[in-house]
Coordinates of C-alpha atoms in Angstrom, one line a residue:
X1 CA -0.1 0.2 -0.4
X2 CA 0.8 3.8 -0.6
X3 CA 2.8 5.3 2.9
X4 CA 0.5 7.7 4.1
X5 CA 0.6 11.2 2.9
X6 CA 2.5 14.0 5.3
X7 CA 0.4 17.0 5.9
X8 CA 2.8 19.8 6.8
X9 CA 0.4 22.7 5.8
X10 CA -0.1 24.8 2.9
X11 CA 2.5 24.3 0.3
X12 CA 4.5 21.1 1.7
X13 CA 5.3 18.6 -1.6
X14 CA 3.6 15.7 -0.5
X15 CA 4.6 12.0 -0.8
X16 CA 2.0 11.0 -3.4
X17 CA 1.1 8.2 -5.3
X18 CA 2.4 8.4 -8.1
X19 CA 5.8 9.1 -9.6
X20 CA 9.5 7.7 -8.9
X21 CA 9.7 4.9 -7.1
X22 CA 11.7 6.0 -4.1
X23 CA 8.0 8.3 -3.7
X24 CA 11.0 11.3 -3.7
X25 CA 8.9 14.6 -5.0
X26 CA 12.4 16.5 -5.2
X27 CA 11.2 19.9 -7.0
X28 CA 7.6 19.8 -5.4
X29 CA 6.0 19.3 -9.0
X30 CA 3.9 16.5 -9.0
X31 CA 0.8 18.0 -6.6
X32 CA -0.9 19.8 -10.3
X33 CA -0.3 16.4 -12.3
X34 CA -1.9 14.3 -9.3
X35 CA -4.9 17.4 -8.6
X36 CA -4.4 16.2 -12.8
X37 CA -5.7 12.7 -12.8
X38 CA -7.5 12.1 -9.9
X39 CA -10.2 14.7 -11.2
X40 CA -9.7 12.5 -14.8
X41 CA -10.5 9.3 -12.9
X42 CA -12.1 9.8 -9.7
X43 CA -13.4 6.5 -8.3
X44 CA -10.2 4.4 -9.5
X45 CA -7.0 5.1 -7.6
X46 CA -3.6 3.0 -7.8
X47 CA -4.2 0.8 -5.1
X48 CA -7.9 -0.4 -6.1
X49 CA -6.7 -3.6 -8.3
X50 CA -10.1 -5.4 -9.0
X51 CA -13.5 -3.9 -10.0
X52 CA -15.6 -6.3 -8.7
X53 CA -14.3 -5.4 -5.0
X54 CA -16.9 -2.8 -6.3
X55 CA -19.6 -5.3 -6.2
X56 CA -18.2 -7.2 -3.8
X57 CA -18.3 -4.5 -1.2
X58 CA -22.0 -3.5 -1.9
X59 CA -23.6 -6.9 -1.1
X60 CA -21.3 -7.2 2.2
X61 CA -22.7 -3.9 3.2
X62 CA -26.3 -5.2 2.3
X63 CA -24.9 -8.5 4.2
X64 CA -24.4 -6.9 7.0
X65 CA -27.3 -4.6 7.5
X66 CA -29.3 -7.3 6.7
X67 CA -28.0 -10.4 9.1
X68 CA -25.9 -8.4 11.9
X69 CA -27.4 -4.2 11.5
X70 CA -25.4 -3.7 15.3
X71 CA -24.6 0.1 15.4
X72 CA -21.2 -1.3 16.8
X73 CA -18.1 0.3 14.5
X74 CA -15.7 -3.4 15.7
X75 CA -18.0 -5.4 14.7
X76 CA -18.7 -4.3 11.1
X77 CA -14.9 -4.0 11.3
X78 CA -14.3 -7.4 12.2
X79 CA -17.3 -8.5 9.7
X80 CA -15.2 -6.4 7.0
X81 CA -12.1 -7.6 7.2
X82 CA -13.1 -11.7 7.8
X83 CA -15.7 -11.4 4.3
X84 CA -11.8 -9.4 3.2
X85 CA -9.9 -12.4 4.5
X86 CA -11.6 -15.5 3.8
X87 CA -11.9 -14.2 -0.2
X88 CA -8.0 -13.7 0.0
X89 CA -8.3 -17.4 0.9
X90 CA -10.9 -18.1 -2.2
X91 CA -8.6 -16.3 -4.6
X92 CA -5.1 -18.3 -2.8
X93 CA -6.8 -21.1 -2.9
X94 CA -7.8 -20.6 -7.0
X95 CA -3.8 -19.5 -7.1
X96 CA -4.7 -17.0 -10.6
X97 CA -5.7 -14.2 -9.5
X98 CA -4.2 -10.8 -9.4
X99 CA -5.0 -7.5 -7.4
X100 CA -6.7 -8.9 -4.3
X101 CA -5.5 -7.9 -1.4
X102 CA -4.2 -10.2 1.6
X103 CA -3.3 -12.4 -0.7
X104 CA 0.4 -13.2 0.6
X105 CA -1.0 -14.2 3.8
X106 CA -3.8 -16.5 2.5
X107 CA -0.9 -17.6 -0.3
X108 CA 1.4 -18.5 3.2
X109 CA -1.7 -20.3 5.4
X110 CA -2.3 -22.5 2.1
X111 CA 1.7 -23.2 2.5
X112 CA 1.7 -24.3 6.0
X113 CA -1.0 -27.3 5.9
X114 CA 0.8 -29.9 6.0
X115 CA 1.3 -32.5 3.8
X116 CA -0.8 -30.4 1.3
X117 CA -4.3 -29.1 1.5
X118 CA -6.7 -31.5 1.9
X119 CA -10.3 -31.6 1.3
X120 CA -10.8 -31.8 5.6
X121 CA -8.3 -29.0 6.2
X122 CA -8.8 -26.0 8.0
X123 CA -7.6 -22.9 8.5
X124 CA -8.8 -20.9 11.1
X125 CA -9.0 -17.1 10.2
X126 CA -10.5 -15.4 13.0
X127 CA -7.1 -14.2 14.7
X128 CA -5.8 -12.4 11.9
X129 CA -8.9 -10.7 10.6
X130 CA -9.3 -9.3 14.1
X131 CA -8.3 -5.5 13.9
X132 CA -7.3 -6.1 17.6
X133 CA -4.4 -9.1 16.1
X134 CA -1.5 -7.7 16.7
X135 CA 0.0 -6.3 13.3
X136 CA 2.5 -9.1 12.6
X137 CA -0.9 -11.7 12.8
X138 CA -3.0 -9.4 10.6
X139 CA -4.2 -10.4 7.0
X140 CA -4.0 -6.9 6.5
X141 CA -2.2 -4.4 8.4
X142 CA -3.8 -1.3 8.0
X143 CA -7.0 -2.0 10.7
X144 CA -9.4 -0.8 8.2
X145 CA -8.4 -3.5 5.6
X146 CA -9.5 -3.5 2.5
X147 CA -12.6 -1.4 2.3
X148 CA -11.5 1.4 5.0
X149 CA -8.2 1.7 3.7
X150 CA -8.4 1.5 -0.1
X151 CA -12.2 1.3 -1.9
X152 CA -14.5 3.6 0.4
X153 CA -12.7 6.7 -0.2
X154 CA -13.0 5.4 -3.9
X155 CA -16.7 4.7 -3.9
X156 CA -17.7 7.7 -1.8
X157 CA -16.5 9.5 -4.8
X158 CA -18.5 7.2 -6.8
X159 CA -21.6 7.8 -5.6
X160 CA -22.4 4.0 -4.2
X161 CA -21.4 4.6 -0.1
X162 CA -22.1 7.1 2.0
X163 CA -19.4 6.9 5.2
X164 CA -20.2 10.4 7.2
X165 CA -24.2 10.0 8.3
X166 CA -23.7 10.7 11.9
X167 CA -27.1 8.9 12.7
X168 CA -26.5 6.2 11.0
X169 CA -22.6 5.9 12.3
X170 CA -21.7 3.1 10.0
X171 CA -20.6 3.3 5.9
X172 CA -23.9 2.3 4.0
X173 CA -24.8 1.2 0.5
X174 CA -26.6 4.2 -1.8
X175 CA -29.7 3.5 -3.5
X176 CA -27.0 4.1 -7.0
X177 CA -24.9 0.5 -5.3
X178 CA -27.9 -1.8 -5.6
X179 CA -28.0 -2.9 -8.2
X180 CA -24.2 -3.5 -8.1
X181 CA -25.1 -5.6 -4.5
X182 CA -28.3 -7.3 -6.8
X183 CA -25.8 -7.8 -9.7
X184 CA -23.8 -9.9 -6.8
X185 CA -26.1 -11.9 -5.5
X186 CA -27.9 -12.8 -8.3
X187 CA -24.4 -14.8 -9.5
X188 CA -23.1 -16.1 -6.5
X189 CA -26.6 -17.5 -6.1
X190 CA -27.0 -19.2 -2.7
X191 CA -23.3 -19.6 -2.1
X192 CA -24.1 -16.1 -0.7
X193 CA -25.4 -18.2 2.9
X194 CA -22.9 -20.7 2.7
X195 CA -20.0 -17.7 2.3
X196 CA -21.8 -16.0 5.6
X197 CA -21.8 -18.8 7.6
X198 CA -17.5 -19.7 6.8
X199 CA -17.3 -16.1 7.8
X200 CA -19.6 -15.9 11.0
X201 CA -17.2 -19.0 11.8
X202 CA -13.8 -17.7 11.6
X203 CA -12.9 -21.4 10.1
X204 CA -12.3 -22.2 6.2
X205 CA -11.7 -25.8 5.1
X206 CA -10.1 -26.2 1.8
X207 CA -13.2 -27.9 0.5
X208 CA -15.7 -24.8 1.4
X209 CA -12.2 -22.5 -0.5
X210 CA -13.6 -24.5 -3.3
X211 CA -17.1 -24.0 -3.0
X212 CA -16.9 -20.2 -3.4
X213 CA -14.5 -20.1 -6.3
X214 CA -18.0 -18.1 -7.3
X215 CA -16.4 -15.2 -5.7
X216 CA -13.3 -15.1 -7.4
X217 CA -13.0 -11.0 -9.3
X218 CA -12.1 -12.9 -12.6
X219 CA -15.7 -14.8 -12.5
X220 CA -18.0 -11.4 -13.4
X221 CA -20.0 -12.3 -16.3
X222 CA -20.3 -11.3 -19.5
X223 CA -24.3 -9.6 -20.1
X224 CA -25.4 -10.2 -16.2
X225 CA -26.7 -8.5 -14.1
X226 CA -23.6 -7.8 -12.1
X227 CA -21.5 -6.6 -15.1
X228 CA -24.1 -4.2 -16.2
X229 CA -24.4 -3.1 -12.9
X230 CA -20.4 -2.7 -13.1
X231 CA -20.8 -0.7 -16.2
X232 CA -23.1 1.3 -15.7
X233 CA -21.0 2.7 -12.2
X234 CA -17.5 2.5 -13.5
X235 CA -19.3 4.9 -16.5
X236 CA -21.2 7.1 -14.2
X237 CA -24.2 6.0 -15.4
X238 CA -25.4 5.4 -11.3
X239 CA -23.4 7.1 -8.7
X240 CA -25.0 11.0 -9.3
X241 CA -24.6 13.6 -12.3
X242 CA -21.4 14.9 -10.9
X243 CA -18.8 16.5 -12.9
X244 CA -16.2 13.7 -11.7
X245 CA -18.9 10.6 -13.2
X246 CA -18.3 12.9 -16.3
X247 CA -14.9 12.8 -16.6
X248 CA -14.4 9.2 -15.8
X249 CA -16.5 8.4 -18.3
X250 CA -15.0 9.7 -20.9
X251 CA -12.0 9.3 -20.0
X252 CA -12.9 5.5 -20.1
X253 CA -15.0 6.5 -23.7
X254 CA -11.3 7.6 -24.6
X255 CA -9.6 4.7 -23.6
X256 CA -11.6 2.6 -25.4
X257 CA -11.7 4.3 -28.4
X258 CA -7.7 4.1 -28.6
X259 CA -8.2 0.3 -27.8
X260 CA -10.7 -0.3 -30.4
X261 CA -8.8 1.7 -33.2
X262 CA -5.2 -0.7 -32.0
X263 CA -7.4 -3.6 -32.2
X264 CA -5.6 -4.7 -28.9
X265 CA -5.4 -3.2 -25.3
X266 CA -3.2 -0.1 -25.2
X267 CA -0.8 0.2 -23.2
X268 CA 0.3 3.2 -20.7
X269 CA 3.3 4.6 -22.2
X270 CA 1.3 4.6 -26.0
X271 CA -2.1 6.3 -24.4
X272 CA -0.2 9.2 -22.6
X273 CA 1.1 10.3 -25.8
X274 CA -1.7 9.7 -28.0
X275 CA -4.0 12.2 -25.9
X276 CA -1.4 14.8 -26.4
X277 CA -1.2 14.3 -29.8
X278 CA -5.0 14.3 -30.6
X279 CA -5.7 17.0 -27.7
X280 CA -8.9 18.5 -28.8
X281 CA -9.7 16.8 -31.8
X282 CA -10.7 13.0 -30.0
X283 CA -12.7 12.8 -33.3
X284 CA -15.9 10.0 -32.9
X285 CA -18.0 12.8 -30.6
X286 CA -15.3 12.2 -27.6
X287 CA -14.8 14.7 -25.2
X288 CA -12.2 17.4 -26.1
X289 CA -11.9 19.4 -23.4
X290 CA -11.3 15.8 -21.4
X291 CA -8.7 14.5 -24.0
X292 CA -6.6 18.2 -23.4
X293 CA -7.0 17.6 -19.8
X294 CA -5.2 14.6 -20.2
X295 CA -2.5 16.4 -22.9
X296 CA -2.4 18.9 -19.8
X297 CA -1.4 16.2 -18.0
X298 CA 1.0 14.8 -20.0
X299 CA 2.4 18.1 -20.8
X300 CA 3.0 19.0 -16.6
X301 CA 4.6 15.3 -16.0
X302 CA 7.3 16.3 -19.3
X303 CA 7.6 19.3 -17.7
X304 CA 8.6 17.8 -14.4
X305 CA 11.2 15.0 -15.9
X306 CA 12.6 17.9 -18.3
X307 CA 13.4 19.9 -14.4
X308 CA 14.7 16.8 -12.4
X309 CA 16.9 15.6 -15.2
X310 CA 18.1 19.8 -14.8
X311 CA 18.3 18.6 -11.8
X312 CA 20.3 14.5 -12.3
X313 CA 22.7 17.3 -14.1
X314 CA 23.3 19.5 -10.9
X315 CA 24.0 16.5 -8.7
X316 CA 26.7 14.8 -11.2
X317 CA 28.3 18.0 -11.4
X318 CA 28.6 18.3 -7.8
X319 CA 29.6 15.0 -6.9
X320 CA 32.1 15.4 -9.4
X321 CA 33.6 18.5 -7.4
X322 CA 36.2 18.9 -4.8
X323 CA 35.5 16.8 -2.6
X324 CA 32.0 16.8 -4.2
X325 CA 31.0 20.0 -2.9
X326 CA 30.6 22.8 -5.3
X327 CA 29.3 26.3 -5.6
X328 CA 25.4 27.1 -7.0
X329 CA 27.2 29.3 -9.1
X330 CA 30.0 26.1 -10.5
X331 CA 26.6 24.4 -11.0
X332 CA 24.8 26.4 -12.9
X333 CA 27.9 27.6 -15.0
X334 CA 27.7 24.1 -15.7
X335 CA 24.8 23.2 -16.8
X336 CA 24.8 26.0 -19.3
X337 CA 28.1 24.9 -20.3
X338 CA 26.1 21.7 -21.6
X339 CA 22.7 23.4 -22.8
X340 CA 25.4 24.5 -25.6
X341 CA 23.6 28.1 -26.2
X342 CA 24.0 29.9 -29.3
X343 CA 26.1 33.1 -28.7
X344 CA 23.8 36.1 -27.7
X345 CA 21.0 35.2 -29.3
X346 CA 17.8 36.2 -26.7
X347 CA 15.6 33.5 -24.9
X348 CA 12.9 35.1 -27.5
X349 CA 14.4 34.0 -30.2
X350 CA 15.1 30.1 -28.5
X351 CA 11.7 29.6 -27.0
X352 CA 10.5 30.7 -30.8
X353 CA 12.0 27.5 -32.8
X354 CA 14.1 25.8 -30.7
X355 CA 13.4 22.1 -30.7
X356 CA 11.0 22.7 -34.5
X357 CA 12.4 20.0 -35.7
X358 CA 11.8 17.1 -33.8
X359 CA 8.5 15.8 -31.9
X360 CA 7.9 15.8 -28.0
X361 CA 8.1 12.2 -28.4
X362 CA 11.2 11.8 -29.7
X363 CA 12.7 14.9 -27.7
X364 CA 11.4 12.9 -24.1
X365 CA 12.2 9.5 -24.7
X366 CA 16.0 11.2 -26.0
X367 CA 16.1 12.3 -22.8
X368 CA 15.1 10.4 -20.1
X369 CA 17.5 7.2 -22.4
X370 CA 20.1 10.3 -22.2
X371 CA 19.8 10.4 -18.3
X372 CA 19.7 5.9 -18.5
X373 CA 23.2 6.0 -19.6
X374 CA 24.9 9.1 -18.0
X375 CA 25.2 11.0 -20.3
X376 CA 24.8 14.3 -19.2
X377 CA 25.4 16.4 -21.8
X378 CA 23.1 14.9 -24.5
X379 CA 20.2 14.6 -21.0
X380 CA 20.7 18.9 -20.3
X381 CA 20.4 19.5 -24.3
X382 CA 17.0 17.4 -24.7
X383 CA 16.2 19.0 -21.4
X384 CA 16.4 22.4 -22.3
X385 CA 14.8 21.7 -26.2
X386 CA 12.0 20.0 -24.3
X387 CA 10.7 22.6 -21.7
X388 CA 11.1 24.8 -25.4
X389 CA 7.9 23.1 -27.2
X390 CA 6.3 22.7 -23.9
X391 CA 6.4 26.8 -23.7
X392 CA 4.7 27.3 -26.9
X393 CA 2.2 24.0 -26.3
X394 CA 1.4 26.0 -22.9
X395 CA -0.2 29.0 -25.5
X396 CA -2.5 26.5 -27.0
X397 CA -4.5 25.1 -24.1
X398 CA -8.3 26.6 -23.9
X399 CA -8.9 29.1 -20.7
X400 CA -11.0 26.2 -18.9
X401 CA -8.8 23.0 -19.5
X402 CA -6.2 25.8 -17.5
X403 CA -8.7 26.3 -15.0
X404 CA -8.3 21.8 -14.1
X405 CA -5.3 23.0 -12.6
X406 CA -6.7 23.9 -9.5
X407 CA -3.4 24.4 -7.5
X408 CA -1.8 27.1 -5.8
X409 CA 0.8 29.1 -7.6
X410 CA 3.7 27.6 -5.1
X411 CA 3.3 24.1 -7.1
X412 CA 5.0 24.5 -9.7
X413 CA 3.5 23.6 -13.0
X414 CA 3.5 23.7 -16.7
X415 CA 1.0 27.1 -16.1
X416 CA 3.8 28.2 -13.5
X417 CA 7.1 27.8 -15.5
X418 CA 5.7 29.7 -18.2
X419 CA 4.9 32.7 -17.0
X420 CA 8.1 32.3 -15.2
X421 CA 10.1 31.9 -19.1
X422 CA 7.4 35.2 -20.2
X423 CA 9.6 37.1 -17.6
X424 CA 13.1 36.4 -19.4
X425 CA 12.1 36.4 -23.3
X426 CA 14.3 38.9 -23.3
X427 CA 17.1 37.6 -21.6
X428 CA 20.6 36.4 -23.2
X429 CA 19.3 32.6 -23.7
X430 CA 22.6 31.1 -21.7
X431 CA 21.8 33.8 -18.8
X432 CA 17.8 32.2 -18.5
X433 CA 19.1 29.0 -18.9
X434 CA 21.3 29.5 -16.1
X435 CA 18.6 31.6 -14.2
X436 CA 16.0 28.4 -14.9
X437 CA 18.6 25.9 -13.1
X438 CA 19.5 28.4 -10.5
X439 CA 15.9 29.4 -9.2
X440 CA 13.6 27.1 -10.9
X441 CA 15.8 23.5 -10.0
X442 CA 18.4 23.9 -7.3
X443 CA 17.4 26.1 -5.2
X444 CA 13.6 24.9 -5.6
X445 CA 14.6 21.7 -4.4
X446 CA 16.1 22.6 -1.3
X447 CA 13.8 24.6 -0.8
X448 CA 11.5 22.1 -1.5
X449 CA 13.3 19.7 1.3
X450 CA 13.7 22.3 3.3
X451 CA 9.9 22.1 3.7
X452 CA 9.9 18.9 4.5
X453 CA 12.7 18.3 6.9
X454 CA 9.9 20.3 9.4
X455 CA 7.9 17.2 9.6
X456 CA 11.3 15.2 9.9
X457 CA 11.8 13.9 6.5
X458 CA 15.2 14.7 5.7
X459 CA 15.4 14.5 1.5
X460 CA 18.1 16.3 0.7
X461 CA 19.8 15.5 -2.7
X462 CA 22.1 18.6 -2.3
X463 CA 22.8 19.4 1.3
X464 CA 24.0 23.2 1.9
X465 CA 27.7 23.1 3.5
X466 CA 29.3 26.5 4.8
X467 CA 28.5 28.7 1.2
X468 CA 28.3 25.9 -1.0
X469 CA 26.5 22.8 -2.1
X470 CA 27.4 19.2 -1.1
X471 CA 26.3 16.2 -2.7
X472 CA 24.2 13.6 -0.9
X473 CA 22.8 10.8 -3.1
X474 CA 20.6 10.3 -6.7
X475 CA 17.4 10.1 -7.3
X476 CA 14.7 7.9 -9.9
X477 CA 13.8 10.2 -12.4
X478 CA 10.2 8.4 -13.6
X479 CA 7.1 9.2 -15.1
X480 CA 4.1 9.5 -13.3
X481 CA 1.4 6.8 -13.5
X482 CA -1.9 8.3 -13.4
X483 CA -4.6 5.6 -12.9
X484 CA -4.8 4.4 -16.6
X485 CA -3.2 1.1 -15.5
X486 CA -6.1 0.6 -13.2
X487 CA -8.7 1.3 -15.8
X488 CA -7.9 -0.1 -18.7
X489 CA -7.7 -3.2 -15.6
X490 CA -11.3 -2.2 -15.1
X491 CA -12.9 -2.2 -18.4
X492 CA -10.9 -5.8 -19.1
X493 CA -12.4 -7.0 -15.8
X494 CA -16.2 -5.8 -16.9
X495 CA -15.7 -7.4 -20.4
X496 CA -16.0 -4.5 -22.4
X497 CA -12.1 -4.6 -23.3
X498 CA -9.6 -7.2 -23.4
X499 CA -6.1 -8.4 -25.1
X500 CA -7.9 -8.5 -28.2
X501 CA -9.6 -4.4 -27.7
X502 CA -12.7 -3.3 -27.5
X503 CA -15.1 -6.0 -26.9
X504 CA -18.6 -6.6 -28.4
X505 CA -20.6 -5.2 -24.7
X506 CA -17.5 -2.6 -25.3
X507 CA -17.9 -1.2 -28.7
X508 CA -22.0 -1.1 -27.7
X509 CA -21.1 0.5 -24.3
X510 CA -19.0 3.6 -26.6
X511 CA -22.1 3.6 -28.9
X512 CA -24.4 5.0 -26.3
X513 CA -25.4 8.9 -26.3

C-alpha cells in the first residue's frame, strides 16, 4: 500500500502515490499532476486493483445490514475484515487471481498446511481478521482493511457508499449501489449463505474454499446483471450526475476508442502520447475537453521530468567537484555549458524555434534514455529543448482546460513555468537557462527539502555546506503513473476490453449517447 501522506500545511510537497519508485518529489511538482488525473479518473486509484471489489463490498454492506445490523464500529470492522480474509483465501486457493488484498497472507496459510491441502483441512482466519490482533499477525496491517483503507473512499467518489452519516454511524450503500449488490447476489446464488456462515465461524476448510470459487474477481459474467451494474457504475450512470462521474466516463470512453483503433489492449505509455497528440480533436463524439485535459497532464509531467533531469545534471556536477562540493554558481555554469546556447541569441528567439524539427515524444525519450546511460550533456540539451517545446504548447491550451490545474502558485506546473519563462524573454538565452537552473531547479530543491525537514523527513539530495553545495545522493527520474493501468484493468474485468482490443460489449458502451 502507498505510504500515508504527510500534511505539513500549505505548500508542503507531499509524498504521493504517483511518480518515482522511491516516492521522492524533489522539486514539488507532482501535486498539479496528481490533481489532474484525480479529476479525470475519480473513483479509481493506483491501489484499487480489481473492479469486482466494488460489487462485493456493496453486497457485503447490504448483508451486514440484513444479518447483523449492529451500529457498532468494531463489529462492522470485524465483519468486513473477515469477509476480505475469506475472499483472499478463496483467491489463493484458485492460484490465478491478481490484485487481491491479503493474498500474500492467504498464500502463506495454504503453504503451511502439513502434507498438502486436503479437503477436510481447516484454516482458522478469525485471529488474522481481528483488527485488535498484533500487526504482524493480521492478514492486512491497516485496521480499516481493504474496504476502509482502499476502496471505501473511491466508492464514495462514485456515489456508491455513504461514509459520513452521523445518525447511522457506519458506511452504507446508496440507492445507486443497490443494482451492484443485487447483481452480485444473483451471480453468487446459493453460495451467499455459505460464505456468510463460514465468515461467521472464522474457519474455512479447503473444500469450502473450493465451493466459494464463484466469488473470484475474475468471475464477472459478460451480459450478467452484475456486469451491467458494474459498467453502469464505472461509466458514471448509477451515481449522481457529477463532474467527477462525467470526467471518468469520458476518460474511459477515450480508452475504449483507442483500444478499438489499435485492435489490442493499449499500453499506458502509448495512450499518454496519443492523448497529447490528439488534444482537442479526439473525434467519434468523444469529449475534446477531457482529451485536452489529459494532454495538459502529459505536458505538466514532461516539464517535471525535464526539470528533474536538470537536477540530476546538477547532482552530477556537484559530485564531481572537490570533495563532492561545488558552489551554486559553479553548478549553474556547468548546466549552461551543457545546454550549448548559441552566441547572444535571446531567450525569446530560442523559445520560438528550438526543437521545431523534433517531436515531443522523440525529445522526451532521448532525454530519459540519456539519463539512464549517464550521458549528461545529451540529457541537458534534450531537457532544455523539451521545455522550449512545452512553452510553445502552453499557449495552445484553452482557458477552460487550464482551470483543471486547481493548485496554488507555489506548486510548479506548466502554467507557473510558462509564466516564469515569459519574464525572461528579453534575456540572453544562456543567462535565462542559468537563472532557471538556479531558481527553478537547484534552489527549488533546497526549499522543498527544507519544507519536508519540518516534518523530520530528510530528503536533501544536495546539502548546503558552508556556502557551497555538497552532494548527498541521486534519485530516479521516472514518468508518473496516472491510474490508466487500473482503469484498463477495470474495463477488462467488466468485459468491455480484452487482449484483442474493445469487445462487443465495449463497442455497445461506446455507442451509447
